[in-house]
Structures are given as structure tokens and as C-alpha cells.
């Protein structure tokens, strides 16, 4: 059995719960309780209080990648929860920039913790790189290998100490895979910057021969071309998942396409929504 609640998401239709450009999901399984990302502020805490969720319970905090809209609540989480390790990729600490059109953004999208905040929490870091199994049924992917032909929809850059901008391969992005008994594998992906199809293909290596039952993911298709969006949506549908929850950075066009094709199998989740599987 697995239950999860969105504590931060771009949209909400729940009275009393607020939304922001961010993602945070509280996940309970038979084996352990996990917080996946902390959103772009301390909103995750306020929504948790409104949903009567105890943030001292998570036994792990899993960070999907080193961008502020998934990590800004980490310092506050560490004040609330004194013991949960923070699983974050070792490459997640660079100064990262996205692009608007053909120009690199002026403001970074990377971690915004102050030096004092990082110093207070860094003893909680468990730095990942390759796959890390928390239990026999729960894995943090670590670096998602590139798959030729599955190009990301957006480019990112990292600013080096000398000021030079170099491409960020987004090796610090990772997903969470959970085997939920005979129901199959549930995948939680923050932004899928390497492509949601790349996430799906790598999950098949981690769980060979097993059914992908649930895809709960930001798919970063809002800036994709129509052709790329259609291709990606078609490949997601071809996996025949039990359900798909396109969230956060997926974009309304792709959400509508998935909903049109999948009907009730596509769930439009919002901040405050809870689900049981």
C-alpha cells in the first residue's frame, strides 16, 4: 500500500491549500515514509499543517535535482525533522542557469541556500551518484544515463568560478522508484530534465521486466515544440501505465493532451491532493 500527498505544486483547487511554482510530495509506503523535494519556499510546511501531516515522520528527504523550486524548503525541513538524511546528488551544488528563447537567463535557478543555511544542514547530506536502494523496493536513481534520440526540451548552463558558462548535462537530476507490491512500479520525477522517456527507459534497467504502474512527474514540456510534445506524449501512452500524473513543469498543453488520450488514467493533481494505491 502507498499513499502520497502533494504539499507543493503549481496549481491547487483545495480550499486552505496554496500553490507555487514548485514541487513537494509526502510519500508513505509499507516500508518507510519519504519527503520528495521541498518546493520553492516553506509552503510545504503550511500545506502539511492544513493536511494534518506530521513532517517529523519522514525517514528520508529525497531531492530530485539542484534547482531552487525543489529545494528552498530544505533548511526549514531540517529544523522540523532532526534525523532524516538528505539524499542529494553530488553534482547538485553548482550555479545553474536556464534559457529563455536563445538567451541564458540573467538569474540562476540553482540552490538559493545561504552559506549559513548550508553549513547548518550539510552534515545531513548523503551524496548520491549511482543508484541507491533505500530498501529492496525503493531506489533513488542517481545519475540518469543519456539515451540517444531522447533529447531534453531545454538547455541548462553552469557558471564556473572564472565566470565561464558551460552546458549543464543535468547529471544531478534523479528520480525515485517504488515497487508497490503486485501493482507495479511507481516513478516520482521532479522535472525530467533529461526527458521523461529517458526516465522511463532507465527505470526499466532498475526494475527489469516489471510493469510501470504510475508516472508522477514534472515532464518539462511547456517549452517543447508541438512535434516534440506529441512524440513524448505518445511514448508515455505506449508504456500503458495504470495512471499518469503530469505535474509542475509539464505545461498545460501536454497535460491536456495526456488527459484527452488517457481519460481517467490521467490525473491532474494539485497542491493538497492525496492519493492511495
Coordinates of C-alpha atoms in Angstrom, one line a residue:
X1 CA 0.0 0.0 0.0
X2 CA 1.2 3.5 -0.8
X3 CA -0.2 7.0 0.0
X4 CA 1.1 10.3 -1.2
X5 CA 0.1 13.9 -0.8
X6 CA 1.2 17.0 -2.8
X7 CA 2.5 19.6 -0.4
X8 CA 3.7 21.9 -3.2
X9 CA 2.6 22.2 -6.8
X10 CA 2.0 24.8 -9.4
X11 CA -1.8 24.8 -9.0
X12 CA -4.4 24.0 -6.4
X13 CA -8.2 23.5 -6.1
X14 CA -8.1 22.6 -2.5
X15 CA -9.6 25.1 0.0
X16 CA -7.0 26.1 2.5
X17 CA -4.0 24.9 0.4
X18 CA -1.9 27.3 -1.6
X19 CA 0.1 26.8 -4.8
X20 CA 3.5 27.9 -6.0
X21 CA 6.0 27.1 -8.8
X22 CA 7.5 24.2 -7.1
X23 CA 7.1 20.5 -6.1
X24 CA 7.0 18.6 -2.8
X25 CA 5.4 15.2 -2.3
X26 CA 4.9 13.4 1.0
X27 CA 5.0 9.6 0.4
X28 CA 4.1 6.8 2.8
X29 CA 4.8 3.2 1.9
X30 CA 4.6 0.0 4.0
X31 CA 8.4 0.2 4.5
X32 CA 9.2 3.9 5.0
X33 CA 8.0 7.5 4.8
X34 CA 9.7 9.9 2.4
X35 CA 9.5 13.5 1.5
X36 CA 10.3 14.1 -2.2
X37 CA 11.5 17.6 -2.7
X38 CA 10.5 20.7 -0.6
X39 CA 9.2 23.2 -3.2
X40 CA 10.2 26.8 -3.7
X41 CA 9.6 28.1 -0.2
X42 CA 8.2 27.0 3.2
X43 CA 4.8 26.5 1.7
X44 CA 5.2 22.7 2.0
X45 CA 5.1 23.2 5.8
X46 CA 1.9 25.3 5.8
X47 CA 0.1 22.9 3.5
X48 CA 1.3 19.9 5.6
X49 CA -0.3 21.6 8.7
X50 CA -3.5 22.1 6.8
X51 CA -3.5 18.4 5.7
X52 CA -2.6 17.3 9.3
X53 CA 0.7 15.8 8.1
X54 CA 3.5 15.3 10.6
X55 CA 6.8 16.3 9.0
X56 CA 8.8 14.7 11.8
X57 CA 7.8 11.3 10.3
X58 CA 9.8 11.2 7.1
X59 CA 12.8 8.9 7.4
X60 CA 14.4 10.3 4.2
X61 CA 14.3 13.5 2.2
X62 CA 15.0 12.8 -1.5
X63 CA 16.0 15.8 -3.6
X64 CA 15.3 15.4 -7.3
X65 CA 17.8 18.0 -8.5
X66 CA 19.7 21.1 -7.6
X67 CA 17.1 23.8 -8.6
X68 CA 15.5 26.2 -6.1
X69 CA 11.9 25.3 -6.8
X70 CA 12.6 21.8 -5.4
X71 CA 15.0 22.7 -2.6
X72 CA 14.1 26.0 -1.0
X73 CA 12.3 24.4 1.9
X74 CA 15.2 22.1 2.9
X75 CA 16.6 24.3 5.7
X76 CA 13.1 24.6 7.3
X77 CA 12.6 20.8 6.9
X78 CA 15.8 20.2 8.9
X79 CA 14.5 22.4 11.7
X80 CA 11.3 20.4 11.9
X81 CA 12.8 16.9 11.3
X82 CA 16.1 16.4 13.1
X83 CA 17.0 12.9 11.8
X84 CA 16.1 12.2 8.2
X85 CA 19.1 12.1 5.9
X86 CA 19.0 14.3 2.7
X87 CA 19.7 12.3 -0.4
X88 CA 21.0 14.8 -2.9
X89 CA 23.3 14.2 -6.0
X90 CA 26.9 15.2 -5.5
X91 CA 26.7 17.5 -8.6
X92 CA 23.7 19.4 -7.4
X93 CA 25.6 22.4 -5.9
X94 CA 26.7 24.3 -9.0
X95 CA 25.4 27.7 -10.1
X96 CA 22.8 26.8 -12.7
X97 CA 21.0 28.9 -15.4
X98 CA 18.2 28.1 -17.7
X99 CA 17.4 29.7 -21.1
X100 CA 14.6 31.9 -22.3
X101 CA 14.5 31.6 -26.1
X102 CA 18.1 31.7 -27.2
X103 CA 19.4 33.7 -24.3
X104 CA 20.7 32.4 -21.0
X105 CA 18.6 33.7 -18.0
X106 CA 20.1 36.5 -16.0
X107 CA 19.1 34.9 -12.7
X108 CA 20.3 31.5 -11.6
X109 CA 17.8 28.7 -11.0
X110 CA 20.1 26.8 -8.7
X111 CA 20.1 26.3 -4.9
X112 CA 19.5 29.6 -3.0
X113 CA 20.6 28.5 0.5
X114 CA 22.7 31.0 2.3
X115 CA 26.2 29.8 3.4
X116 CA 24.9 29.7 7.0
X117 CA 21.9 27.6 6.0
X118 CA 24.1 25.1 4.0
X119 CA 26.6 24.9 6.9
X120 CA 23.7 24.0 9.3
X121 CA 22.4 21.2 7.1
X122 CA 25.3 19.7 5.2
X123 CA 26.0 17.1 7.9
X124 CA 22.7 15.6 6.9
X125 CA 23.7 15.2 3.2
X126 CA 24.0 11.7 1.7
X127 CA 25.6 12.4 -1.7
X128 CA 24.4 10.2 -4.5
X129 CA 25.8 9.4 -7.9
X130 CA 24.7 5.9 -8.9
X131 CA 21.6 4.0 -8.0
X132 CA 21.0 3.9 -4.2
X133 CA 18.5 1.3 -2.8
X134 CA 16.9 2.5 0.4
X135 CA 15.1 -0.8 0.7
X136 CA 14.6 -3.8 -1.6
X137 CA 11.7 -2.0 -3.2
X138 CA 12.7 1.7 -3.1
X139 CA 15.5 3.2 -5.2
X140 CA 17.0 6.6 -5.8
X141 CA 18.2 6.5 -9.4
X142 CA 21.3 8.7 -9.1
X143 CA 22.6 10.0 -12.5
X144 CA 20.1 9.1 -15.3
X145 CA 22.2 8.0 -18.3
X146 CA 21.7 9.8 -21.6
X147 CA 19.8 7.9 -24.2
X148 CA 20.5 8.9 -27.9
X149 CA 17.3 10.1 -29.6
X150 CA 15.7 11.3 -26.4
X151 CA 16.7 14.9 -26.3
X152 CA 15.8 17.2 -23.4
X153 CA 13.4 20.1 -24.1
X154 CA 15.5 22.8 -22.6
X155 CA 19.2 23.5 -22.2
X156 CA 20.9 24.5 -18.9
X157 CA 24.2 26.0 -18.1
X158 CA 26.6 26.1 -15.1
X159 CA 28.6 29.1 -14.2
X160 CA 32.2 28.2 -13.4
X161 CA 34.5 30.1 -10.9
X162 CA 36.0 32.1 -13.8
X163 CA 32.6 33.2 -15.0
X164 CA 32.5 30.9 -18.0
X165 CA 29.2 29.4 -18.8
X166 CA 29.3 25.7 -19.8
X167 CA 26.5 23.3 -20.6
X168 CA 25.0 21.6 -17.6
X169 CA 24.3 18.0 -18.5
X170 CA 21.8 17.8 -15.6
X171 CA 23.6 14.7 -14.2
X172 CA 22.3 15.9 -10.8
X173 CA 18.7 15.0 -11.6
X174 CA 17.4 11.8 -10.1
X175 CA 14.1 10.1 -9.7
X176 CA 12.5 7.9 -7.0
X177 CA 11.3 4.4 -8.0
X178 CA 9.0 2.5 -5.6
X179 CA 7.8 -1.1 -6.1
X180 CA 4.3 -1.2 -4.8
X181 CA 3.6 -4.9 -4.3
X182 CA 2.0 -6.6 -7.3
X183 CA 0.6 -3.3 -8.6
X184 CA 3.9 -2.4 -10.2
X185 CA 6.5 0.4 -10.1
X186 CA 5.6 4.0 -9.3
X187 CA 8.1 6.6 -10.5
X188 CA 8.4 10.1 -9.0
X189 CA 10.4 12.6 -11.1
X190 CA 10.8 16.2 -10.3
X191 CA 11.3 17.8 -13.7
X192 CA 12.6 15.0 -16.0
X193 CA 15.1 17.5 -17.5
X194 CA 16.8 14.6 -19.3
X195 CA 13.4 13.7 -20.8
X196 CA 10.6 11.6 -19.2
X197 CA 11.2 8.9 -21.8
X198 CA 14.8 8.7 -20.6
X199 CA 13.5 8.3 -17.1
X200 CA 11.2 5.5 -18.2
X201 CA 13.9 3.7 -20.1
X202 CA 16.3 3.8 -17.1
X203 CA 13.6 2.7 -14.7
X204 CA 13.3 -0.5 -16.8
X205 CA 17.0 -1.2 -16.2
X206 CA 16.5 -0.7 -12.5
X207 CA 13.3 -2.8 -12.4
X208 CA 13.8 -5.2 -15.4
X209 CA 10.7 -6.9 -16.6
X210 CA 8.4 -5.1 -14.2
X211 CA 5.3 -3.0 -15.0
X212 CA 5.5 0.7 -14.7
X213 CA 2.2 1.4 -12.9
X214 CA 2.4 5.0 -12.0
X215 CA 4.2 8.0 -13.5
X216 CA 4.1 11.0 -11.2
X217 CA 6.3 13.6 -12.8
X218 CA 7.1 17.0 -13.9
X219 CA 7.8 16.4 -17.6
X220 CA 9.1 19.8 -18.7
X221 CA 7.1 20.0 -21.9
X222 CA 5.8 23.6 -21.5
X223 CA 8.7 24.9 -23.7
X224 CA 8.8 21.9 -26.1
X225 CA 7.8 22.2 -29.7
X226 CA 4.4 20.8 -30.7
X227 CA 6.1 18.0 -32.5
X228 CA 8.3 17.0 -29.6
X229 CA 5.3 17.3 -27.2
X230 CA 3.3 14.9 -29.4
X231 CA 6.2 12.5 -29.6
X232 CA 6.8 12.4 -25.9
X233 CA 3.1 12.1 -25.0
X234 CA 2.8 9.2 -27.5
X235 CA 5.7 7.4 -25.9
X236 CA 4.3 7.8 -22.4
X237 CA 0.9 6.4 -23.5
X238 CA 2.7 3.5 -25.2
X239 CA 4.0 2.4 -21.8
X240 CA 0.4 1.6 -20.8
X241 CA 0.8 2.8 -17.2
X242 CA -2.1 2.4 -14.8
X243 CA -2.1 6.1 -14.2
X244 CA -0.1 9.3 -15.1
X245 CA 0.1 12.4 -13.0
X246 CA 1.7 15.2 -15.1
X247 CA 2.6 17.9 -12.6
X248 CA 4.7 21.1 -12.0
X249 CA 6.6 21.9 -15.2
X250 CA 4.7 19.6 -17.6
X251 CA 2.7 22.5 -19.1
X252 CA -1.0 22.8 -19.7
X253 CA -0.8 21.7 -23.4
X254 CA 0.9 18.4 -22.6
X255 CA -1.5 17.9 -19.6
X256 CA -4.5 18.4 -21.9
X257 CA -3.0 16.0 -24.5
X258 CA -2.5 13.3 -21.9
X259 CA -5.9 13.8 -20.4
X260 CA -7.5 13.7 -23.8
X261 CA -5.8 10.4 -24.7
X262 CA -5.9 8.7 -21.3
X263 CA -9.1 10.0 -19.8
X264 CA -9.4 8.9 -16.1
X265 CA -6.0 7.3 -16.2
X266 CA -4.5 10.8 -16.4
X267 CA -4.9 12.6 -13.0
X268 CA -4.4 16.3 -12.8
X269 CA -3.0 16.6 -9.3
X270 CA -2.8 19.9 -7.4
X271 CA -1.4 21.0 -4.1
X272 CA -3.3 19.4 -1.2
X273 CA -4.4 16.3 -3.2
X274 CA -3.9 12.9 -1.6
X275 CA -3.9 9.5 -3.3
X276 CA -3.8 5.9 -2.2
X277 CA -2.6 2.9 -4.3

